[in-house]
Coordinates of C-alpha atoms and ligand atoms in Angstrom, one line a residue:
M47 CA -26.1 -19.4 14.5
R48 CA -29.6 -18.3 13.4
Y49 CA -30.0 -14.5 13.4
T50 CA -33.5 -14.8 14.9
Q51 CA -32.2 -16.7 17.9
Y52 CA -29.0 -14.7 18.3
F53 CA -28.5 -11.6 20.5
L54 CA -27.3 -9.0 18.1
P55 CA -28.5 -5.5 19.0
T56 CA -27.3 -3.3 16.1
L57 CA -27.7 0.4 16.2
K58 CA -28.9 2.7 13.4
E59 CA -27.4 5.8 14.9
T60 CA -23.8 6.2 15.9
P61 CA -23.4 7.0 19.6
G62 CA -22.5 10.6 20.2
D63 CA -19.3 10.0 22.1
A64 CA -17.8 7.6 19.4
E65 CA -15.1 9.7 17.9
V66 CA -13.1 7.0 16.0
I67 CA -14.3 4.6 13.3
S68 CA -13.7 1.4 15.3
H69 CA -15.7 2.7 18.3
Q70 CA -18.5 3.8 16.0
L71 CA -18.6 0.5 14.1
M72 CA -18.3 -1.8 17.1
A73 CA -21.2 0.0 18.8
R74 CA -23.4 0.0 15.7
A75 CA -22.6 -3.6 14.9
G76 CA -23.7 -4.7 18.3
M77 CA -20.2 -5.8 19.5
I78 CA -19.9 -3.6 22.5
R79 CA -22.1 -1.5 24.8
K80 CA -20.9 1.3 27.1
V81 CA -21.6 0.7 30.8
A82 CA -19.6 3.6 32.2
A83 CA -16.8 5.9 30.8
G84 CA -14.1 3.5 29.4
I85 CA -16.0 0.4 30.6
Y86 CA -17.9 -1.8 28.1
D87 CA -19.9 -4.9 27.8
Y88 CA -18.5 -7.3 25.2
L89 CA -21.7 -8.4 23.5
P90 CA -21.8 -11.9 21.9
L91 CA -20.6 -10.8 18.5
G92 CA -17.8 -8.7 20.0
L93 CA -16.7 -11.5 22.3
R94 CA -16.4 -13.9 19.4
V95 CA -13.8 -11.5 17.9
I96 CA -12.0 -11.1 21.2
R97 CA -11.8 -14.9 21.6
K98 CA -10.4 -15.2 18.1
V99 CA -7.6 -12.8 18.9
E100 CA -7.0 -14.5 22.2
N101 CA -6.8 -17.9 20.6
I102 CA -4.2 -16.8 18.1
V103 CA -2.2 -15.1 20.8
R104 CA -2.4 -18.2 23.1
E105 CA -1.4 -20.7 20.3
E106 CA 1.7 -18.6 19.4
M107 CA 2.7 -17.9 22.9
N108 CA 2.5 -21.6 23.7
R109 CA 4.4 -22.4 20.6
A110 CA 7.2 -20.0 21.7
G111 CA 7.5 -21.9 25.0
A112 CA 5.6 -19.4 27.2
I113 CA 3.4 -20.9 29.9
E114 CA -0.1 -19.7 30.7
L115 CA -1.3 -18.9 34.2
L116 CA -3.8 -16.5 35.7
M117 CA -2.8 -14.0 38.3
P118 CA -5.4 -12.1 40.4
A119 CA -7.0 -8.9 39.1
V120 CA -7.0 -7.5 42.6
V121 CA -3.5 -7.1 43.9
P122 CA -2.3 -6.4 47.4
G123 CA -0.8 -3.0 47.8
N124 CA 2.2 -4.2 49.8
L125 CA 3.6 -5.8 46.6
W126 CA 3.4 -2.5 44.9
E127 CA 5.0 -0.8 47.9
E128 CA 7.9 -3.2 47.7
S129 CA 8.6 -2.3 44.0
G130 CA 8.1 1.4 44.8
R131 CA 5.3 1.8 42.3
W132 CA 2.6 2.3 44.9
Q133 CA 4.1 5.8 45.4
E134 CA 5.4 6.4 41.8
Y135 CA 2.3 5.4 39.9
G136 CA -0.2 8.2 39.3
K137 CA -3.9 8.3 39.6
E138 CA -4.2 5.8 36.8
L139 CA -3.7 3.1 39.5
L140 CA -7.1 2.3 40.9
R141 CA -6.4 1.9 44.6
L142 CA -8.9 0.5 47.1
K143 CA -9.2 -0.8 50.6
D144 CA -10.8 -4.0 51.8
R145 CA -12.9 -4.3 55.0
K146 CA -9.8 -4.5 57.2
E147 CA -8.5 -1.2 55.7
T148 CA -5.7 -3.1 53.8
N149 CA -4.5 -1.5 50.6
F150 CA -5.2 -3.2 47.2
C151 CA -5.2 -2.1 43.6
I152 CA -6.7 -3.4 40.4
G153 CA -3.6 -4.4 38.4
P154 CA -2.8 -2.4 35.3
T155 CA 0.3 -4.7 34.8
H156 CA 1.6 -7.6 36.9
E157 CA 5.4 -7.3 37.2
E158 CA 5.2 -7.4 41.0
V159 CA 2.8 -10.4 41.2
V160 CA 4.8 -12.5 38.8
T161 CA 8.1 -11.6 40.4
E162 CA 6.7 -12.7 43.7
I163 CA 5.7 -16.0 42.2
I164 CA 9.2 -16.6 40.8
R165 CA 11.2 -15.6 43.9
G166 CA 9.1 -17.9 46.0
T167 CA 9.5 -21.0 43.7
V168 CA 12.6 -20.7 41.6
N169 CA 16.1 -20.8 43.3
S170 CA 18.4 -22.4 40.7
Y171 CA 19.5 -21.5 37.2
R172 CA 18.4 -25.0 36.2
Q173 CA 14.8 -23.9 36.6
L174 CA 15.3 -21.2 34.0
P175 CA 14.5 -19.7 31.6
V176 CA 10.8 -19.4 32.3
N177 CA 8.2 -17.2 30.6
L178 CA 4.8 -16.9 32.2
Y179 CA 1.8 -15.2 30.6
Q180 CA -1.8 -14.5 31.3
I181 CA -4.8 -13.1 29.4
Q182 CA -6.4 -11.0 32.0
T183 CA -8.8 -8.1 32.5
K184 CA -6.9 -5.0 33.7
F185 CA -7.8 -1.5 34.7
R186 CA -6.1 1.8 34.3
D187 CA -8.0 4.9 35.4
E188 CA -7.4 7.1 32.4
L189 CA -8.3 10.7 32.9
R190 CA -10.1 10.8 29.5
P191 CA -11.1 7.4 28.4
R192 CA -12.2 7.5 24.8
F193 CA -12.1 5.7 21.4
G194 CA -14.0 2.7 22.7
L195 CA -11.8 -0.4 23.2
M196 CA -8.8 1.6 21.9
R197 CA -8.3 3.5 25.1
G198 CA -10.7 2.1 27.7
R199 CA -10.2 2.0 31.4
E200 CA -11.0 -1.7 31.7
F201 CA -9.3 -3.7 29.1
I202 CA -8.2 -7.3 28.2
M203 CA -4.5 -7.8 27.8
K204 CA -2.1 -10.6 27.3
D205 CA 1.0 -9.9 29.4
A206 CA 4.0 -12.2 29.6
Y207 CA 7.1 -12.0 31.8
S208 CA 10.4 -13.8 31.1
F209 CA 13.0 -14.6 33.7
D210 CA 16.7 -15.5 32.8
V211 CA 19.8 -15.9 34.8
D212 CA 21.8 -13.4 32.6
D213 CA 21.6 -10.8 29.8
A214 CA 22.4 -13.3 27.1
G215 CA 19.5 -15.5 28.1
A216 CA 17.2 -12.5 28.3
D217 CA 18.2 -11.6 24.7
I218 CA 17.1 -15.1 23.6
S219 CA 13.8 -14.8 25.4
Y220 CA 13.2 -11.4 23.9
E221 CA 14.0 -12.6 20.4
K222 CA 11.5 -15.6 20.8
M223 CA 8.8 -13.1 21.8
Y224 CA 9.6 -10.8 19.0
Q225 CA 9.2 -13.6 16.5
A226 CA 6.0 -14.9 18.2
Y227 CA 4.6 -11.4 17.9
R228 CA 5.3 -11.3 14.2
R229 CA 3.5 -14.5 13.8
I230 CA 0.6 -13.4 15.9
F231 CA -0.1 -10.3 13.9
E232 CA 0.5 -12.1 10.6
R233 CA -2.0 -14.7 11.6
C234 CA -4.5 -12.0 12.5
G235 CA -4.4 -10.9 8.9
L236 CA -3.2 -7.5 9.8
K237 CA -0.7 -5.2 8.1
F238 CA 1.8 -4.1 10.8
R239 CA 5.3 -3.0 11.5
A240 CA 7.6 -3.8 14.4
V241 CA 9.0 -0.4 15.4
E242 CA 12.2 0.2 17.4
A243 CA 11.0 2.2 20.4
D244 CA 12.0 4.1 23.5
S245 CA 11.3 2.1 26.6
G246 CA 9.3 4.8 28.2
T247 CA 8.6 5.0 31.9
I248 CA 8.6 1.2 32.5
G249 CA 12.4 1.2 32.2
G250 CA 14.5 -1.0 30.1
T251 CA 17.2 -1.2 27.5
S252 CA 15.6 -2.6 24.4
S253 CA 12.1 -2.5 23.0
H254 CA 9.9 -2.8 20.0
E255 CA 6.3 -1.6 19.5
F256 CA 4.1 -3.6 17.1
M257 CA 2.0 -1.1 15.1
V258 CA -1.1 -2.0 13.0
L259 CA -1.0 0.3 10.0
A260 CA -4.0 2.6 9.6
E261 CA -4.6 6.1 8.3
T262 CA -6.3 6.9 11.6
G263 CA -3.3 5.8 13.7
E264 CA -2.0 8.1 16.4
D265 CA 1.7 7.5 15.6
A266 CA 3.7 8.4 12.5
I267 CA 6.2 5.7 11.7
V268 CA 8.7 5.0 8.9
S269 CA 9.6 1.6 7.5
C270 CA 11.9 0.3 4.8
D271 CA 10.3 -1.1 1.7
S272 CA 12.9 -3.9 1.5
C273 CA 14.2 -4.7 5.0
E274 CA 12.6 -5.0 8.5
Y275 CA 13.8 -1.6 9.6
A276 CA 11.0 0.5 11.1
A277 CA 11.0 3.3 13.6
N278 CA 8.9 6.1 15.0
V279 CA 9.3 9.2 12.8
E280 CA 11.0 11.0 15.8
K281 CA 13.6 8.2 16.0
A282 CA 14.2 7.5 12.3
E283 CA 17.9 7.9 11.6
L284 CA 18.9 9.3 8.2
N285 CA 22.0 8.8 6.2
A286 CA 24.3 11.7 5.5
P287 CA 24.0 12.8 1.8
V288 CA 26.8 11.5 -0.4
G289 CA 29.3 13.9 -2.1
D290 CA 30.4 17.4 -1.6
A291 CA 28.8 20.8 -2.2
P292 CA 29.4 22.2 -5.7
A293 CA 31.9 25.1 -5.6
P294 CA 30.4 28.6 -5.1
S295 CA 29.5 30.2 -8.4
Q296 CA 27.6 33.3 -7.2
P297 CA 28.6 36.3 -5.1
L298 CA 26.7 37.1 -1.9
G299 CA 23.9 39.4 -2.8
K300 CA 21.3 41.3 -0.7
V301 CA 17.6 41.5 -1.8
A302 CA 14.8 43.5 -0.3
T303 CA 12.0 41.1 0.7
P304 CA 9.5 43.4 2.4
H305 CA 7.1 41.5 4.7
L306 CA 8.1 38.1 3.2
K307 CA 8.7 35.9 6.1
S308 CA 7.9 32.3 5.2
I309 CA 10.4 30.3 3.2
E310 CA 7.7 29.6 0.6
D311 CA 7.0 33.3 0.1
V312 CA 10.6 34.3 -0.2
A313 CA 11.4 31.4 -2.6
R314 CA 8.5 32.4 -4.8
F315 CA 9.7 36.0 -4.8
L316 CA 13.2 35.0 -5.7
K317 CA 11.9 32.5 -8.3
E318 CA 13.7 29.7 -6.4
K319 CA 12.5 26.5 -4.9
P320 CA 12.4 26.1 -1.1
S321 CA 14.7 23.2 -1.5
T322 CA 17.5 25.5 -2.8
M323 CA 17.1 27.8 0.2
I324 CA 18.2 27.6 3.8
K325 CA 15.9 28.3 6.7
T326 CA 17.3 29.3 10.1
L327 CA 15.4 28.4 13.3
V328 CA 16.4 29.9 16.6
F329 CA 15.8 27.7 19.7
Q330 CA 16.3 28.0 23.4
N331 CA 16.5 25.1 25.9
E332 CA 15.8 24.8 29.6
H333 CA 19.3 26.2 30.4
D334 CA 18.5 29.3 28.4
E335 CA 21.1 28.2 25.9
V336 CA 20.3 29.7 22.4
V337 CA 21.1 27.7 19.3
A338 CA 20.5 28.4 15.6
V339 CA 19.7 25.5 13.4
L340 CA 20.0 25.5 9.6
L341 CA 17.8 23.3 7.4
R342 CA 17.1 22.9 3.7
G343 CA 14.1 25.1 3.1
D344 CA 11.7 22.2 2.4
R345 CA 12.8 20.1 5.4
K346 CA 11.2 19.8 8.8
L347 CA 13.2 19.8 12.0
N348 CA 13.0 16.8 14.3
E349 CA 13.1 18.4 17.7
V350 CA 13.8 15.1 19.4
K351 CA 17.0 14.7 17.4
L352 CA 18.1 18.3 18.2
C353 CA 17.3 17.7 21.9
N354 CA 19.3 14.5 22.0
F355 CA 22.3 16.2 20.3
L356 CA 22.2 19.1 22.8
G357 CA 21.6 16.8 25.7
C358 CA 18.6 18.8 26.9
N359 CA 15.1 17.7 28.0
H360 CA 13.1 20.6 26.8
L361 CA 13.4 22.8 23.7
Q362 CA 11.3 25.6 22.3
L363 CA 11.4 28.0 19.4
A364 CA 12.9 31.3 20.8
D365 CA 10.3 34.0 21.4
E366 CA 10.3 37.2 19.4
A367 CA 12.4 39.1 21.9
Q368 CA 15.1 36.4 22.0
V369 CA 15.2 36.2 18.2
R370 CA 15.6 40.0 17.9
K371 CA 18.3 39.9 20.6
T372 CA 20.2 37.0 18.9
T373 CA 19.8 38.1 15.2
G374 CA 19.1 41.8 15.3
A375 CA 15.9 41.2 13.2
P376 CA 12.4 39.9 13.7
T377 CA 11.5 36.3 13.1
G378 CA 11.5 35.4 9.4
F379 CA 14.7 37.1 8.5
S380 CA 17.2 35.0 10.5
G381 CA 20.4 33.7 8.9
P382 CA 23.8 32.2 10.0
I383 CA 26.0 35.0 8.7
G384 CA 27.3 37.1 11.6
L385 CA 25.5 35.2 14.4
S386 CA 27.4 34.9 17.7
C387 CA 25.3 32.0 19.1
R388 CA 25.9 28.3 18.5
V389 CA 25.0 27.3 14.9
L390 CA 24.2 23.7 13.9
A391 CA 23.2 22.5 10.4
D392 CA 21.3 19.5 9.3
Q393 CA 23.6 17.2 7.3
D394 CA 21.7 17.9 4.0
V395 CA 23.0 21.5 4.2
A396 CA 26.6 20.2 3.7
V397 CA 26.0 19.4 0.0
M398 CA 24.2 22.7 -0.9
S399 CA 25.8 25.8 -2.5
D400 CA 24.7 29.3 -3.8
F401 CA 21.6 29.3 -1.6
G402 CA 19.3 32.1 -0.3
L403 CA 18.8 32.8 3.4
G404 CA 17.8 35.4 5.9
A405 CA 20.0 38.6 6.3
N406 CA 19.5 39.2 10.0
E407 CA 18.0 42.5 8.9
E408 CA 14.3 43.3 8.8
N409 CA 12.9 42.9 5.2
F410 CA 16.1 41.6 3.7
H411 CA 17.4 38.2 2.5
L412 CA 20.7 37.2 1.0
T413 CA 21.3 35.2 -2.2
G414 CA 24.3 33.2 -3.4
A415 CA 25.4 32.3 0.1
N416 CA 27.9 29.5 0.6
Y417 CA 29.0 27.5 3.6
G418 CA 32.8 28.0 4.3
R419 CA 33.1 31.2 2.3
D420 CA 30.4 33.2 4.0
F421 CA 29.8 31.4 7.4
Q422 CA 30.8 28.5 9.5
V423 CA 28.8 26.0 11.6
E424 CA 29.7 24.1 14.7
A425 CA 28.6 20.7 13.2
F426 CA 26.5 19.0 10.5
V427 CA 24.1 16.7 12.3
D428 CA 21.2 14.4 11.4
L429 CA 18.4 16.8 12.6
R430 CA 15.6 16.6 10.1
E431 CA 12.4 14.5 10.1
A432 CA 12.3 11.6 7.7
V433 CA 10.1 11.8 4.6
A434 CA 8.8 9.1 2.2
G435 CA 11.5 8.2 -0.3
D436 CA 14.5 8.8 2.1
D437 CA 17.2 6.1 2.0
C438 CA 16.9 3.4 4.6
P439 CA 19.7 3.7 7.2
R440 CA 20.2 -0.1 7.2
C441 CA 20.0 -1.1 3.5
T442 CA 19.6 0.2 0.0
G443 CA 15.8 0.4 0.3
K444 CA 13.6 3.5 0.5
L445 CA 11.6 4.6 3.5
E446 CA 7.9 4.7 3.5
I447 CA 5.7 6.7 6.0
W448 CA 2.7 5.2 7.7
R449 CA 0.4 5.9 10.5
G450 CA 0.1 3.2 13.1
I451 CA -1.8 2.0 16.2
E452 CA 0.3 0.3 18.9
V453 CA -1.2 -3.1 19.7
G454 CA 1.8 -4.8 21.3
H455 CA 5.1 -4.2 22.8
V456 CA 8.1 -6.2 23.8
F457 CA 10.5 -4.9 26.4
K458 CA 13.8 -6.1 27.7
L459 CA 13.1 -5.0 31.3
G460 CA 16.4 -5.9 33.0
T461 CA 16.6 -6.1 36.8
K462 CA 14.3 -3.2 37.8
Y463 CA 11.8 -5.4 39.6
S464 CA 13.9 -8.5 40.4
E465 CA 16.4 -6.2 42.2
T466 CA 14.0 -4.2 44.3
M467 CA 12.0 -7.4 45.1
N468 CA 15.0 -9.5 45.6
A469 CA 14.4 -12.2 43.0
T470 CA 17.6 -14.2 42.7
V471 CA 18.9 -17.7 41.8
L472 CA 22.1 -19.5 42.3
D473 CA 24.1 -19.9 39.0
D474 CA 26.2 -22.9 38.0
Q475 CA 29.1 -21.6 40.2
G476 CA 26.8 -21.4 43.2
K477 CA 26.8 -17.6 43.0
E478 CA 23.7 -15.6 43.7
R479 CA 22.4 -13.8 40.5
I480 CA 19.6 -11.2 40.1
L481 CA 17.2 -12.4 37.5
V482 CA 17.0 -10.6 34.2
M483 CA 13.4 -9.9 33.1
G484 CA 11.5 -9.2 29.9
C485 CA 7.9 -8.1 29.6
Y486 CA 5.6 -8.5 26.6
G487 CA 2.1 -7.1 26.2
I488 CA -0.6 -7.3 23.6
G489 CA -3.9 -5.4 23.9
I490 CA -6.5 -7.9 22.9
G491 CA -9.4 -5.5 22.5
R492 CA -7.1 -2.9 21.0
T493 CA -6.1 -5.4 18.4
A494 CA -9.7 -6.0 17.5
A495 CA -10.3 -2.3 17.3
A496 CA -7.1 -1.7 15.2
A497 CA -8.3 -4.4 12.8
I498 CA -11.4 -2.3 12.2
E499 CA -9.4 0.9 11.8
Q500 CA -7.4 -0.9 9.1
N501 CA -10.3 -2.7 7.5
H502 CA -13.5 -0.9 6.9
D503 CA -15.4 1.2 4.3
G504 CA -18.4 3.5 4.2
N505 CA -20.8 0.6 4.8
G506 CA -19.1 -1.0 7.8
I507 CA -16.4 -3.4 8.9
I508 CA -14.5 -5.7 6.6
W509 CA -13.1 -8.5 8.8
P510 CA -9.9 -10.3 7.9
M511 CA -11.0 -13.9 7.9
P512 CA -8.9 -15.0 11.0
L513 CA -10.7 -12.4 13.2
A514 CA -14.2 -12.5 11.7
P515 CA -16.9 -13.3 14.2
F516 CA -18.5 -15.5 11.6
Q517 CA -16.8 -16.5 8.4
V518 CA -20.0 -16.7 6.2
I519 CA -23.4 -15.2 6.3
V520 CA -26.2 -16.9 4.5
T521 CA -28.9 -14.4 3.7
M522 CA -32.4 -15.8 2.9
L523 CA -33.9 -13.1 0.8
N524 CA -37.4 -14.1 1.6
P525 CA -37.6 -16.9 4.3
N526 CA -41.4 -17.1 3.8
D527 CA -40.8 -18.6 0.4
E528 CA -40.6 -22.3 1.1
S529 CA -38.0 -23.1 -1.6
V530 CA -35.8 -20.3 -0.2
F531 CA -36.2 -21.5 3.3
T532 CA -35.4 -25.1 2.5
A533 CA -32.4 -24.3 0.3
G534 CA -31.0 -21.8 2.9
E535 CA -31.5 -24.2 5.7
K536 CA -29.7 -27.0 3.8
L537 CA -26.8 -24.7 2.9
Y538 CA -26.5 -23.6 6.5
Q539 CA -26.4 -27.2 7.7
D540 CA -23.9 -28.2 5.0
L541 CA -21.6 -25.4 5.9
L542 CA -21.8 -26.3 9.6
D543 CA -20.9 -29.9 8.6
E544 CA -17.9 -28.4 6.7
G545 CA -16.8 -26.8 10.0
V546 CA -17.5 -23.2 8.8
E547 CA -18.8 -20.6 11.2
V548 CA -22.1 -19.4 9.7
L549 CA -24.6 -16.8 10.6
L550 CA -28.0 -17.6 8.9
D551 CA -30.0 -14.5 8.4
D552 CA -33.5 -16.0 8.7
R553 CA -35.2 -12.8 9.7
D554 CA -38.4 -11.7 8.1
E555 CA -36.9 -8.4 6.9
R556 CA -36.6 -6.6 3.5
P557 CA -33.5 -7.8 1.6
G558 CA -32.1 -4.3 1.5
R559 CA -32.1 -4.1 5.3
K560 CA -30.4 -7.5 5.5
F561 CA -27.7 -6.5 3.0
K562 CA -27.0 -3.3 5.0
D563 CA -26.6 -5.2 8.2
A564 CA -24.4 -7.8 6.6
D565 CA -22.1 -5.0 5.3
L566 CA -22.1 -3.4 8.7
L567 CA -21.1 -6.7 10.5
G568 CA -18.3 -7.2 8.0
I569 CA -18.6 -11.0 7.6
P570 CA -16.1 -11.8 4.8
L571 CA -18.3 -14.1 2.6
R572 CA -22.0 -13.7 1.9
I573 CA -24.4 -16.1 0.2
N574 CA -27.7 -14.8 -1.0
V575 CA -30.4 -17.4 -1.2
G576 CA -33.2 -16.1 -3.5
A577 CA -36.1 -17.5 -5.5
R578 CA -34.8 -16.2 -8.8
S579 CA -31.3 -17.7 -8.6
L580 CA -32.6 -21.0 -7.2
K581 CA -34.5 -21.4 -10.5
E582 CA -31.1 -21.5 -12.1
Q583 CA -29.8 -24.0 -9.5
S584 CA -27.5 -21.4 -8.0
F585 CA -26.8 -19.0 -5.1
E586 CA -25.5 -15.5 -5.4
F587 CA -22.0 -15.4 -3.7
Q588 CA -20.5 -12.1 -2.6
E589 CA -17.1 -11.1 -1.1
R590 CA -17.4 -8.3 1.5
R591 CA -14.0 -6.8 0.6
S592 CA -14.2 -6.6 -3.2
G593 CA -18.0 -6.5 -3.4
E594 CA -17.7 -8.9 -6.3
R595 CA -20.7 -11.1 -7.0
I596 CA -20.7 -14.4 -8.8
M597 CA -23.3 -17.1 -9.3
L598 CA -22.4 -20.3 -7.5
P599 CA -24.0 -23.7 -8.5
I600 CA -26.0 -25.2 -5.6
D601 CA -24.2 -28.5 -6.2
G602 CA -21.0 -28.5 -4.2
A603 CA -21.6 -24.9 -3.0
A604 CA -20.8 -25.7 0.7
A605 CA -17.5 -27.4 -0.2
T606 CA -16.5 -24.5 -2.4
I607 CA -17.2 -22.0 0.2
A608 CA -15.5 -24.0 3.0
E609 CA -12.4 -24.2 0.7
Q610 CA -12.4 -20.5 0.3
V611 CA -12.6 -20.0 4.0
R612 CA -9.7 -22.3 4.6
T613 CA -7.6 -20.6 2.0
A614 CA -8.3 -17.2 3.5
L615 CA -7.4 -18.5 7.0
A616 CA -4.1 -19.9 5.7
A617 CA -3.2 -16.7 4.0
G618 CA -3.9 -14.8 7.2
Ligands
ZN127 ZN1 16.2 -1.2 4.7

């Protein structure tokens, strides 16, 4: 592609509403253009990236035995009424009426449509398993669409639906998709983790979220440095510490700690570390049940774990009045000794001794406290949030903490839709069975955006080779110089002959401007064709990621570059 003949409207200024880096860079690099809130044009350069993601997804889905079809974007409302979602789904569902006043919606997902296909065509277990997928434009009327393609209202998604005669079959279908997803994101050249996840509102028993790692990610996740274990921070299980608490060696003492409320302030005053102290948090749940929770001073409570243990839906730190009522002192001086409410302790507390804690008396703390001798607890429970360096719950590895962007999910869906929509087959005994479903999504545009969140610097995008809109950019430093024009044109043709995707920057612009644009677009390999290097029979060759420049002999340059492209694609 010649730049002068291409349609590539780059922007100098970042659009005012672009909050995240991928949105900013996609807009500036001329990949997308906003049409309305959460609705974008995919401009030619952006579409090239979208197609790359789609192709990788399509190849791996096909390889895993899934079959592509295309379902309608506009879905009759009666199908959604049948599943019950017409009423359940909120305003995110874009509902509309046709000229006959019949209800329709723009599908945000297609469980109903695909289930209708299967129940109308499949009636024997011999026709199963089947896994149907599509790559389709979808719509979800988000209240606050933002972040460009990361959370648009209209979006391109790959969604797949598997149908099996029983649970065991559904497990196999799920595992195939899980492995296909791993290959997809590996082939995209992205760093990612497959995180064990809650199934959320869609309903189901087993699910994983595929997260692209990026500092700007909205979810905190943990993963093991040596096995495949990964989980949302809220869900990360932690091992109980090994061993017993050392025997008490100090008597219980009382110290005045006027106006010292935070664990850090009290520890500093006592010349201790927060990790040798206990903090006591008082919570109340929706049943007005009050519970005190003991944590090592430097640990953070994981409220989801506490909620799960208590079997409640909602939990909040007790207000000042409740703390005073429970402990007899204001917030900041709570401790377990003498409390009459339920007292739980994080499992780390079980191996501590001679620690400081609140005295349940304003402006006082206790020192030399010991579990057993001075107070009891109802139970030691895994209640804290995981931190980097914690032991993996599955192996001997250590946990690492990341931020991630969800780009794909696999759900074992069960019979939620097949049951309400009556999708059954006859099994090998001639008995009617409700189909067991799985559903599997990948946000195509979101994957492209997440790739940018993971791969960029101050100058622009740094595409992984498999997703790059062009693999190589050939920059003619001065196309008006005949030797430069001729050499650049020849290199361009040679690279095309090698099957390389090339953008030839043949614009009559200053070299500085061209370099800036090349950095912004993020094309992985750049060749500068200039009069000076041509005199030495060479091109200047630069990698976008490392910024490293080397001189490349003109002879065999195209073959060398093509080889490098192939190597990078294979590595992705
Ligand atoms: Zn592990």
